[in-house]
Amino acid sequence: MQINLKILYICAMGKTKINRIKEVMSNVGAKSKFVANAIGKDVSTFSAYYNNNRQPPLIVLVQIAKALRVSPSELIVKEVPGGIELENPLQIEKK
């Protein structure tokens, strides 16, 4: 198995907006405190994910998606600056 290298590249780029947690929460009307409690994280830790200052581990991203009742792929941007387009950012390719 090989993890999608585009994700690793994006993560290495620094301050690039990677997750869409803020946008999705706004769409579903969820509050940060509710989601933080639902995933068992401090509000300050969740705030870092919410503001794209830190990226949640994949398992936490899945927990956030469950709390918001959305697919985990909805929480990740599909395109980043520099023309890198992500068709399925959570895809794991088998070789």
JSON list of N, CA and C in Angstrom, two decimals, residues 3-76:
[
{"chain": "A", "resi": 3, "resn": "ILE", "atom": "N", "xyz": [0.44, 5.49, 0.58]},
{"chain": "A", "resi": 3, "resn": "ILE", "atom": "CA", "xyz": [-0.42, 6.61, 0.94]},
{"chain": "A", "resi": 3, "resn": "ILE", "atom": "C", "xyz": [-0.27, 7.67, -0.14]},
{"chain": "A", "resi": 4, "resn": "ASN", "atom": "N", "xyz": [-1.36, 8.31, -0.48]},
{"chain": "A", "resi": 4, "resn": "ASN", "atom": "CA", "xyz": [-1.37, 9.34, -1.51]},
{"chain": "A", "resi": 4, "resn": "ASN", "atom": "C", "xyz": [-0.32, 10.40, -1.18]},
{"chain": "A", "resi": 5, "resn": "LEU", "atom": "N", "xyz": [0.70, 10.51, -2.02]},
{"chain": "A", "resi": 5, "resn": "LEU", "atom": "CA", "xyz": [1.82, 11.42, -1.76]},
{"chain": "A", "resi": 5, "resn": "LEU", "atom": "C", "xyz": [1.41, 12.89, -1.86]},
{"chain": "A", "resi": 6, "resn": "LYS", "atom": "N", "xyz": [0.32, 13.19, -2.55]},
{"chain": "A", "resi": 6, "resn": "LYS", "atom": "CA", "xyz": [-0.14, 14.57, -2.62]},
{"chain": "A", "resi": 6, "resn": "LYS", "atom": "C", "xyz": [-0.47, 15.10, -1.23]},
{"chain": "A", "resi": 7, "resn": "ILE", "atom": "N", "xyz": [-1.07, 14.27, -0.38]},
{"chain": "A", "resi": 7, "resn": "ILE", "atom": "CA", "xyz": [-1.41, 14.68, 0.98]},
{"chain": "A", "resi": 7, "resn": "ILE", "atom": "C", "xyz": [-0.14, 15.01, 1.76]},
{"chain": "A", "resi": 8, "resn": "LEU", "atom": "N", "xyz": [0.87, 14.17, 1.65]},
{"chain": "A", "resi": 8, "resn": "LEU", "atom": "CA", "xyz": [2.12, 14.41, 2.36]},
{"chain": "A", "resi": 8, "resn": "LEU", "atom": "C", "xyz": [2.77, 15.71, 1.89]},
{"chain": "A", "resi": 9, "resn": "TYR", "atom": "N", "xyz": [2.71, 15.97, 0.60]},
{"chain": "A", "resi": 9, "resn": "TYR", "atom": "CA", "xyz": [3.27, 17.20, 0.05]},
{"chain": "A", "resi": 9, "resn": "TYR", "atom": "C", "xyz": [2.54, 18.42, 0.60]},
{"chain": "A", "resi": 10, "resn": "ILE", "atom": "N", "xyz": [1.22, 18.35, 0.62]},
{"chain": "A", "resi": 10, "resn": "ILE", "atom": "CA", "xyz": [0.42, 19.48, 1.11]},
{"chain": "A", "resi": 10, "resn": "ILE", "atom": "C", "xyz": [0.72, 19.73, 2.58]},
{"chain": "A", "resi": 11, "resn": "CYS", "atom": "N", "xyz": [0.81, 18.67, 3.37]},
{"chain": "A", "resi": 11, "resn": "CYS", "atom": "CA", "xyz": [1.09, 18.83, 4.79]},
{"chain": "A", "resi": 11, "resn": "CYS", "atom": "C", "xyz": [2.45, 19.48, 5.01]},
{"chain": "A", "resi": 12, "resn": "ALA", "atom": "N", "xyz": [3.39, 19.22, 4.13]},
{"chain": "A", "resi": 12, "resn": "ALA", "atom": "CA", "xyz": [4.73, 19.78, 4.27]},
{"chain": "A", "resi": 12, "resn": "ALA", "atom": "C", "xyz": [4.78, 21.24, 3.84]},
{"chain": "A", "resi": 13, "resn": "MET", "atom": "N", "xyz": [3.73, 21.72, 3.18]},
{"chain": "A", "resi": 13, "resn": "MET", "atom": "CA", "xyz": [3.74, 23.09, 2.67]},
{"chain": "A", "resi": 13, "resn": "MET", "atom": "C", "xyz": [3.51, 24.13, 3.76]},
{"chain": "A", "resi": 14, "resn": "GLY", "atom": "N", "xyz": [3.17, 23.72, 4.94]},
{"chain": "A", "resi": 14, "resn": "GLY", "atom": "CA", "xyz": [3.03, 24.69, 6.03]},
{"chain": "A", "resi": 14, "resn": "GLY", "atom": "C", "xyz": [1.63, 25.21, 6.23]},
{"chain": "A", "resi": 15, "resn": "LYS", "atom": "N", "xyz": [1.42, 26.50, 6.01]},
{"chain": "A", "resi": 15, "resn": "LYS", "atom": "CA", "xyz": [0.17, 27.17, 6.37]},
{"chain": "A", "resi": 15, "resn": "LYS", "atom": "C", "xyz": [-0.95, 27.00, 5.34]},
{"chain": "A", "resi": 16, "resn": "THR", "atom": "N", "xyz": [-0.81, 26.08, 4.43]},
{"chain": "A", "resi": 16, "resn": "THR", "atom": "CA", "xyz": [-1.86, 25.86, 3.44]},
{"chain": "A", "resi": 16, "resn": "THR", "atom": "C", "xyz": [-3.12, 25.33, 4.13]},
{"chain": "A", "resi": 17, "resn": "LYS", "atom": "N", "xyz": [-4.25, 25.88, 3.75]},
{"chain": "A", "resi": 17, "resn": "LYS", "atom": "CA", "xyz": [-5.52, 25.42, 4.30]},
{"chain": "A", "resi": 17, "resn": "LYS", "atom": "C", "xyz": [-5.78, 24.01, 3.79]},
{"chain": "A", "resi": 18, "resn": "ILE", "atom": "N", "xyz": [-5.84, 23.07, 4.70]},
{"chain": "A", "resi": 18, "resn": "ILE", "atom": "CA", "xyz": [-6.02, 21.67, 4.32]},
{"chain": "A", "resi": 18, "resn": "ILE", "atom": "C", "xyz": [-7.41, 21.17, 4.66]},
{"chain": "A", "resi": 19, "resn": "ASN", "atom": "N", "xyz": [-7.93, 21.56, 5.83]},
{"chain": "A", "resi": 19, "resn": "ASN", "atom": "CA", "xyz": [-9.25, 21.04, 6.19]},
{"chain": "A", "resi": 19, "resn": "ASN", "atom": "C", "xyz": [-10.34, 22.09, 6.01]},
{"chain": "A", "resi": 20, "resn": "ARG", "atom": "N", "xyz": [-11.56, 21.60, 5.94]},
{"chain": "A", "resi": 20, "resn": "ARG", "atom": "CA", "xyz": [-12.75, 22.43, 5.77]},
{"chain": "A", "resi": 20, "resn": "ARG", "atom": "C", "xyz": [-13.66, 22.35, 6.99]},
{"chain": "A", "resi": 21, "resn": "ILE", "atom": "N", "xyz": [-13.09, 22.07, 8.14]},
{"chain": "A", "resi": 21, "resn": "ILE", "atom": "CA", "xyz": [-13.89, 21.89, 9.35]},
{"chain": "A", "resi": 21, "resn": "ILE", "atom": "C", "xyz": [-14.76, 23.12, 9.62]},
{"chain": "A", "resi": 22, "resn": "LYS", "atom": "N", "xyz": [-14.16, 24.30, 9.53]},
{"chain": "A", "resi": 22, "resn": "LYS", "atom": "CA", "xyz": [-14.91, 25.54, 9.81]},
{"chain": "A", "resi": 22, "resn": "LYS", "atom": "C", "xyz": [-16.11, 25.69, 8.87]},
{"chain": "A", "resi": 23, "resn": "GLU", "atom": "N", "xyz": [-15.89, 25.46, 7.57]},
{"chain": "A", "resi": 23, "resn": "GLU", "atom": "CA", "xyz": [-16.97, 25.62, 6.60]},
{"chain": "A", "resi": 23, "resn": "GLU", "atom": "C", "xyz": [-18.08, 24.60, 6.82]},
{"chain": "A", "resi": 24, "resn": "VAL", "atom": "N", "xyz": [-17.70, 23.35, 7.05]},
{"chain": "A", "resi": 24, "resn": "VAL", "atom": "CA", "xyz": [-18.71, 22.30, 7.25]},
{"chain": "A", "resi": 24, "resn": "VAL", "atom": "C", "xyz": [-19.49, 22.55, 8.54]},
{"chain": "A", "resi": 25, "resn": "MET", "atom": "N", "xyz": [-18.81, 22.95, 9.61]},
{"chain": "A", "resi": 25, "resn": "MET", "atom": "CA", "xyz": [-19.51, 23.25, 10.86]},
{"chain": "A", "resi": 25, "resn": "MET", "atom": "C", "xyz": [-20.51, 24.39, 10.66]},
{"chain": "A", "resi": 26, "resn": "SER", "atom": "N", "xyz": [-20.12, 25.39, 9.90]},
{"chain": "A", "resi": 26, "resn": "SER", "atom": "CA", "xyz": [-21.02, 26.50, 9.62]},
{"chain": "A", "resi": 26, "resn": "SER", "atom": "C", "xyz": [-22.25, 26.01, 8.86]},
{"chain": "A", "resi": 27, "resn": "ASN", "atom": "N", "xyz": [-22.04, 25.13, 7.90]},
{"chain": "A", "resi": 27, "resn": "ASN", "atom": "CA", "xyz": [-23.15, 24.59, 7.09]},
{"chain": "A", "resi": 27, "resn": "ASN", "atom": "C", "xyz": [-24.13, 23.77, 7.91]},
{"chain": "A", "resi": 28, "resn": "VAL", "atom": "N", "xyz": [-23.62, 23.00, 8.87]},
{"chain": "A", "resi": 28, "resn": "VAL", "atom": "CA", "xyz": [-24.51, 22.14, 9.66]},
{"chain": "A", "resi": 28, "resn": "VAL", "atom": "C", "xyz": [-24.97, 22.81, 10.96]},
{"chain": "A", "resi": 29, "resn": "GLY", "atom": "N", "xyz": [-24.40, 23.98, 11.27]},
{"chain": "A", "resi": 29, "resn": "GLY", "atom": "CA", "xyz": [-24.81, 24.72, 12.45]},
{"chain": "A", "resi": 29, "resn": "GLY", "atom": "C", "xyz": [-24.26, 24.18, 13.76]},
{"chain": "A", "resi": 30, "resn": "ALA", "atom": "N", "xyz": [-23.12, 23.52, 13.71]},
{"chain": "A", "resi": 30, "resn": "ALA", "atom": "CA", "xyz": [-22.52, 22.94, 14.93]},
{"chain": "A", "resi": 30, "resn": "ALA", "atom": "C", "xyz": [-21.61, 23.96, 15.61]},
{"chain": "A", "resi": 31, "resn": "LYS", "atom": "N", "xyz": [-21.49, 23.83, 16.91]},
{"chain": "A", "resi": 31, "resn": "LYS", "atom": "CA", "xyz": [-20.62, 24.69, 17.72]},
{"chain": "A", "resi": 31, "resn": "LYS", "atom": "C", "xyz": [-19.32, 23.95, 18.06]},
{"chain": "A", "resi": 32, "resn": "SER", "atom": "N", "xyz": [-18.25, 24.71, 18.19]},
{"chain": "A", "resi": 32, "resn": "SER", "atom": "CA", "xyz": [-16.94, 24.13, 18.50]},
{"chain": "A", "resi": 32, "resn": "SER", "atom": "C", "xyz": [-16.94, 23.32, 19.79]},
{"chain": "A", "resi": 33, "resn": "LYS", "atom": "N", "xyz": [-17.59, 23.84, 20.82]},
{"chain": "A", "resi": 33, "resn": "LYS", "atom": "CA", "xyz": [-17.62, 23.14, 22.10]},
{"chain": "A", "resi": 33, "resn": "LYS", "atom": "C", "xyz": [-18.29, 21.78, 21.98]},
{"chain": "A", "resi": 34, "resn": "PHE", "atom": "N", "xyz": [-19.37, 21.71, 21.21]},
{"chain": "A", "resi": 34, "resn": "PHE", "atom": "CA", "xyz": [-20.07, 20.44, 20.99]},
{"chain": "A", "resi": 34, "resn": "PHE", "atom": "C", "xyz": [-19.15, 19.42, 20.32]},
{"chain": "A", "resi": 35, "resn": "VAL", "atom": "N", "xyz": [-18.49, 19.84, 19.25]},
{"chain": "A", "resi": 35, "resn": "VAL", "atom": "CA", "xyz": [-17.63, 18.91, 18.51]},
{"chain": "A", "resi": 35, "resn": "VAL", "atom": "C", "xyz": [-16.42, 18.51, 19.36]},
{"chain": "A", "resi": 36, "resn": "ALA", "atom": "N", "xyz": [-15.81, 19.47, 20.05]},
{"chain": "A", "resi": 36, "resn": "ALA", "atom": "CA", "xyz": [-14.67, 19.16, 20.92]},
{"chain": "A", "resi": 36, "resn": "ALA", "atom": "C", "xyz": [-15.05, 18.12, 21.96]},
{"chain": "A", "resi": 37, "resn": "ASN", "atom": "N", "xyz": [-16.20, 18.29, 22.59]},
{"chain": "A", "resi": 37, "resn": "ASN", "atom": "CA", "xyz": [-16.68, 17.32, 23.58]},
{"chain": "A", "resi": 37, "resn": "ASN", "atom": "C", "xyz": [-16.96, 15.96, 22.93]},
{"chain": "A", "resi": 38, "resn": "ALA", "atom": "N", "xyz": [-17.54, 15.98, 21.73]},
{"chain": "A", "resi": 38, "resn": "ALA", "atom": "CA", "xyz": [-17.90, 14.74, 21.04]},
{"chain": "A", "resi": 38, "resn": "ALA", "atom": "C", "xyz": [-16.68, 13.90, 20.69]},
{"chain": "A", "resi": 39, "resn": "ILE", "atom": "N", "xyz": [-15.55, 14.57, 20.42]},
{"chain": "A", "resi": 39, "resn": "ILE", "atom": "CA", "xyz": [-14.34, 13.83, 20.04]},
{"chain": "A", "resi": 39, "resn": "ILE", "atom": "C", "xyz": [-13.36, 13.67, 21.20]},
{"chain": "A", "resi": 40, "resn": "GLY", "atom": "N", "xyz": [-13.73, 14.22, 22.36]},
{"chain": "A", "resi": 40, "resn": "GLY", "atom": "CA", "xyz": [-12.89, 14.06, 23.55]},
{"chain": "A", "resi": 40, "resn": "GLY", "atom": "C", "xyz": [-11.62, 14.90, 23.55]},
{"chain": "A", "resi": 41, "resn": "LYS", "atom": "N", "xyz": [-11.68, 16.08, 22.94]},
{"chain": "A", "resi": 41, "resn": "LYS", "atom": "CA", "xyz": [-10.52, 16.98, 22.89]},
{"chain": "A", "resi": 41, "resn": "LYS", "atom": "C", "xyz": [-10.84, 18.28, 23.62]},
{"chain": "A", "resi": 42, "resn": "ASP", "atom": "N", "xyz": [-9.79, 18.94, 24.12]},
{"chain": "A", "resi": 42, "resn": "ASP", "atom": "CA", "xyz": [-9.96, 20.27, 24.69]},
{"chain": "A", "resi": 42, "resn": "ASP", "atom": "C", "xyz": [-10.44, 21.23, 23.61]},
{"chain": "A", "resi": 43, "resn": "VAL", "atom": "N", "xyz": [-11.18, 22.24, 24.01]},
{"chain": "A", "resi": 43, "resn": "VAL", "atom": "CA", "xyz": [-11.65, 23.24, 23.05]},
{"chain": "A", "resi": 43, "resn": "VAL", "atom": "C", "xyz": [-10.46, 23.93, 22.38]},
{"chain": "A", "resi": 44, "resn": "SER", "atom": "N", "xyz": [-9.37, 24.16, 23.11]},
{"chain": "A", "resi": 44, "resn": "SER", "atom": "CA", "xyz": [-8.19, 24.82, 22.51]},
{"chain": "A", "resi": 44, "resn": "SER", "atom": "C", "xyz": [-7.55, 23.95, 21.43]},
{"chain": "A", "resi": 45, "resn": "THR", "atom": "N", "xyz": [-7.50, 22.65, 21.66]},
{"chain": "A", "resi": 45, "resn": "THR", "atom": "CA", "xyz": [-6.96, 21.73, 20.64]},
{"chain": "A", "resi": 45, "resn": "THR", "atom": "C", "xyz": [-7.85, 21.72, 19.42]},
{"chain": "A", "resi": 46, "resn": "PHE", "atom": "N", "xyz": [-9.16, 21.61, 19.65]},
{"chain": "A", "resi": 46, "resn": "PHE", "atom": "CA", "xyz": [-10.09, 21.61, 18.53]},
{"chain": "A", "resi": 46, "resn": "PHE", "atom": "C", "xyz": [-10.03, 22.93, 17.77]},
{"chain": "A", "resi": 47, "resn": "SER", "atom": "N", "xyz": [-9.84, 24.02, 18.49]},
{"chain": "A", "resi": 47, "resn": "SER", "atom": "CA", "xyz": [-9.74, 25.34, 17.85]},
{"chain": "A", "resi": 47, "resn": "SER", "atom": "C", "xyz": [-8.59, 25.39, 16.86]},
{"chain": "A", "resi": 48, "resn": "ALA", "atom": "N", "xyz": [-7.48, 24.74, 17.20]},
{"chain": "A", "resi": 48, "resn": "ALA", "atom": "CA", "xyz": [-6.34, 24.69, 16.28]},
{"chain": "A", "resi": 48, "resn": "ALA", "atom": "C", "xyz": [-6.70, 23.94, 15.00]},
{"chain": "A", "resi": 49, "resn": "TYR", "atom": "N", "xyz": [-7.48, 22.88, 15.11]},
{"chain": "A", "resi": 49, "resn": "TYR", "atom": "CA", "xyz": [-7.95, 22.15, 13.92]},
{"chain": "A", "resi": 49, "resn": "TYR", "atom": "C", "xyz": [-8.92, 23.03, 13.13]},
{"chain": "A", "resi": 50, "resn": "TYR", "atom": "N", "xyz": [-9.85, 23.64, 13.84]},
{"chain": "A", "resi": 50, "resn": "TYR", "atom": "CA", "xyz": [-10.89, 24.48, 13.25]},
{"chain": "A", "resi": 50, "resn": "TYR", "atom": "C", "xyz": [-10.30, 25.63, 12.43]},
{"chain": "A", "resi": 51, "resn": "ASN", "atom": "N", "xyz": [-9.22, 26.22, 12.95]},
{"chain": "A", "resi": 51, "resn": "ASN", "atom": "CA", "xyz": [-8.59, 27.37, 12.29]},
{"chain": "A", "resi": 51, "resn": "ASN", "atom": "C", "xyz": [-7.44, 26.99, 11.36]},
{"chain": "A", "resi": 52, "resn": "ASN", "atom": "N", "xyz": [-7.25, 25.69, 11.11]},
{"chain": "A", "resi": 52, "resn": "ASN", "atom": "CA", "xyz": [-6.21, 25.20, 10.23]},
{"chain": "A", "resi": 52, "resn": "ASN", "atom": "C", "xyz": [-4.80, 25.52, 10.72]},
{"chain": "A", "resi": 53, "resn": "ASN", "atom": "N", "xyz": [-4.63, 25.74, 12.02]},
{"chain": "A", "resi": 53, "resn": "ASN", "atom": "CA", "xyz": [-3.29, 25.96, 12.57]},
{"chain": "A", "resi": 53, "resn": "ASN", "atom": "C", "xyz": [-2.58, 24.63, 12.80]},
{"chain": "A", "resi": 54, "resn": "ARG", "atom": "N", "xyz": [-3.37, 23.58, 13.03]},
{"chain": "A", "resi": 54, "resn": "ARG", "atom": "CA", "xyz": [-2.88, 22.20, 13.15]},
{"chain": "A", "resi": 54, "resn": "ARG", "atom": "C", "xyz": [-3.85, 21.32, 12.38]},
{"chain": "A", "resi": 55, "resn": "GLN", "atom": "N", "xyz": [-3.36, 20.18, 11.92]},
{"chain": "A", "resi": 55, "resn": "GLN", "atom": "CA", "xyz": [-4.24, 19.24, 11.24]},
{"chain": "A", "resi": 55, "resn": "GLN", "atom": "C", "xyz": [-4.50, 18.05, 12.15]},
{"chain": "A", "resi": 56, "resn": "PRO", "atom": "N", "xyz": [-5.76, 17.63, 12.24]},
{"chain": "A", "resi": 56, "resn": "PRO", "atom": "CA", "xyz": [-6.07, 16.49, 13.10]},
{"chain": "A", "resi": 56, "resn": "PRO", "atom": "C", "xyz": [-5.53, 15.20, 12.49]},
{"chain": "A", "resi": 57, "resn": "PRO", "atom": "N", "xyz": [-5.14, 14.25, 13.34]},
{"chain": "A", "resi": 57, "resn": "PRO", "atom": "CA", "xyz": [-4.80, 12.93, 12.82]},
{"chain": "A", "resi": 57, "resn": "PRO", "atom": "C", "xyz": [-6.02, 12.35, 12.11]},
{"chain": "A", "resi": 58, "resn": "LEU", "atom": "N", "xyz": [-5.79, 11.41, 11.22]},
{"chain": "A", "resi": 58, "resn": "LEU", "atom": "CA", "xyz": [-6.88, 10.85, 10.43]},
{"chain": "A", "resi": 58, "resn": "LEU", "atom": "C", "xyz": [-8.00, 10.29, 11.30]},
{"chain": "A", "resi": 59, "resn": "ILE", "atom": "N", "xyz": [-7.67, 9.61, 12.37]},
{"chain": "A", "resi": 59, "resn": "ILE", "atom": "CA", "xyz": [-8.70, 9.04, 13.24]},
{"chain": "A", "resi": 59, "resn": "ILE", "atom": "C", "xyz": [-9.56, 10.14, 13.87]},
{"chain": "A", "resi": 60, "resn": "VAL", "atom": "N", "xyz": [-8.94, 11.27, 14.21]},
{"chain": "A", "resi": 60, "resn": "VAL", "atom": "CA", "xyz": [-9.70, 12.40, 14.78]},
{"chain": "A", "resi": 60, "resn": "VAL", "atom": "C", "xyz": [-10.56, 13.04, 13.70]},
{"chain": "A", "resi": 61, "resn": "LEU", "atom": "N", "xyz": [-10.05, 13.12, 12.48]},
{"chain": "A", "resi": 61, "resn": "LEU", "atom": "CA", "xyz": [-10.84, 13.66, 11.38]},
{"chain": "A", "resi": 61, "resn": "LEU", "atom": "C", "xyz": [-12.10, 12.82, 11.17]},
{"chain": "A", "resi": 62, "resn": "VAL", "atom": "N", "xyz": [-11.96, 11.51, 11.27]},
{"chain": "A", "resi": 62, "resn": "VAL", "atom": "CA", "xyz": [-13.12, 10.61, 11.15]},
{"chain": "A", "resi": 62, "resn": "VAL", "atom": "C", "xyz": [-14.10, 10.85, 12.30]},
{"chain": "A", "resi": 63, "resn": "GLN", "atom": "N", "xyz": [-13.58, 11.04, 13.52]},
{"chain": "A", "resi": 63, "resn": "GLN", "atom": "CA", "xyz": [-14.45, 11.32, 14.67]},
{"chain": "A", "resi": 63, "resn": "GLN", "atom": "C", "xyz": [-15.20, 12.64, 14.48]},
{"chain": "A", "resi": 64, "resn": "ILE", "atom": "N", "xyz": [-14.52, 13.65, 13.96]},
{"chain": "A", "resi": 64, "resn": "ILE", "atom": "CA", "xyz": [-15.16, 14.94, 13.70]},
{"chain": "A", "resi": 64, "resn": "ILE", "atom": "C", "xyz": [-16.27, 14.75, 12.67]},
{"chain": "A", "resi": 65, "resn": "ALA", "atom": "N", "xyz": [-15.98, 14.01, 11.62]},
{"chain": "A", "resi": 65, "resn": "ALA", "atom": "CA", "xyz": [-16.99, 13.75, 10.59]},
{"chain": "A", "resi": 65, "resn": "ALA", "atom": "C", "xyz": [-18.21, 13.05, 11.17]},
{"chain": "A", "resi": 66, "resn": "LYS", "atom": "N", "xyz": [-17.99, 12.08, 12.04]},
{"chain": "A", "resi": 66, "resn": "LYS", "atom": "CA", "xyz": [-19.12, 11.39, 12.68]},
{"chain": "A", "resi": 66, "resn": "LYS", "atom": "C", "xyz": [-19.93, 12.34, 13.53]},
{"chain": "A", "resi": 67, "resn": "ALA", "atom": "N", "xyz": [-19.26, 13.20, 14.28]},
{"chain": "A", "resi": 67, "resn": "ALA", "atom": "CA", "xyz": [-19.97, 14.17, 15.13]},
{"chain": "A", "resi": 67, "resn": "ALA", "atom": "C", "xyz": [-20.80, 15.13, 14.28]},
{"chain": "A", "resi": 68, "resn": "LEU", "atom": "N", "xyz": [-20.30, 15.47, 13.09]},
{"chain": "A", "resi": 68, "resn": "LEU", "atom": "CA", "xyz": [-21.01, 16.39, 12.21]},
{"chain": "A", "resi": 68, "resn": "LEU", "atom": "C", "xyz": [-21.97, 15.68, 11.26]},
{"chain": "A", "resi": 69, "resn": "ARG", "atom": "N", "xyz": [-21.92, 14.34, 11.27]},
{"chain": "A", "resi": 69, "resn": "ARG", "atom": "CA", "xyz": [-22.75, 13.52, 10.38]},
{"chain": "A", "resi": 69, "resn": "ARG", "atom": "C", "xyz": [-22.49, 13.81, 8.92]},
{"chain": "A", "resi": 70, "resn": "VAL", "atom": "N", "xyz": [-21.18, 13.85, 8.57]},
{"chain": "A", "resi": 70, "resn": "VAL", "atom": "CA", "xyz": [-20.76, 14.03, 7.18]},
{"chain": "A", "resi": 70, "resn": "VAL", "atom": "C", "xyz": [-19.69, 13.00, 6.86]},
{"chain": "A", "resi": 71, "resn": "SER", "atom": "N", "xyz": [-19.34, 12.91, 5.62]},
{"chain": "A", "resi": 71, "resn": "SER", "atom": "CA", "xyz": [-18.26, 12.03, 5.19]},
{"chain": "A", "resi": 71, "resn": "SER", "atom": "C", "xyz": [-16.92, 12.69, 5.53]},
{"chain": "A", "resi": 72, "resn": "PRO", "atom": "N", "xyz": [-15.92, 11.92, 5.96]},
{"chain": "A", "resi": 72, "resn": "PRO", "atom": "CA", "xyz": [-14.61, 12.52, 6.24]},
{"chain": "A", "resi": 72, "resn": "PRO", "atom": "C", "xyz": [-14.03, 13.28, 5.05]},
{"chain": "A", "resi": 73, "resn": "SER", "atom": "N", "xyz": [-14.32, 12.83, 3.84]},
{"chain": "A", "resi": 73, "resn": "SER", "atom": "CA", "xyz": [-13.78, 13.52, 2.66]},
{"chain": "A", "resi": 73, "resn": "SER", "atom": "C", "xyz": [-14.34, 14.93, 2.51]},
{"chain": "A", "resi": 74, "resn": "GLU", "atom": "N", "xyz": [-15.50, 15.21, 3.09]},
{"chain": "A", "resi": 74, "resn": "GLU", "atom": "CA", "xyz": [-16.06, 16.56, 3.05]},
{"chain": "A", "resi": 74, "resn": "GLU", "atom": "C", "xyz": [-15.26, 17.55, 3.89]},
{"chain": "A", "resi": 75, "resn": "LEU", "atom": "N", "xyz": [-14.44, 17.02, 4.81]},
{"chain": "A", "resi": 75, "resn": "LEU", "atom": "CA", "xyz": [-13.67, 17.88, 5.71]},
{"chain": "A", "resi": 75, "resn": "LEU", "atom": "C", "xyz": [-12.30, 18.25, 5.16]},
{"chain": "A", "resi": 76, "resn": "ILE", "atom": "N", "xyz": [-11.98, 17.79, 3.95]},
{"chain": "A", "resi": 76, "resn": "ILE", "atom": "CA", "xyz": [-10.67, 18.06, 3.36]},
{"chain": "A", "resi": 76, "resn": "ILE", "atom": "C", "xyz": [-10.84, 18.83, 2.07]}
]
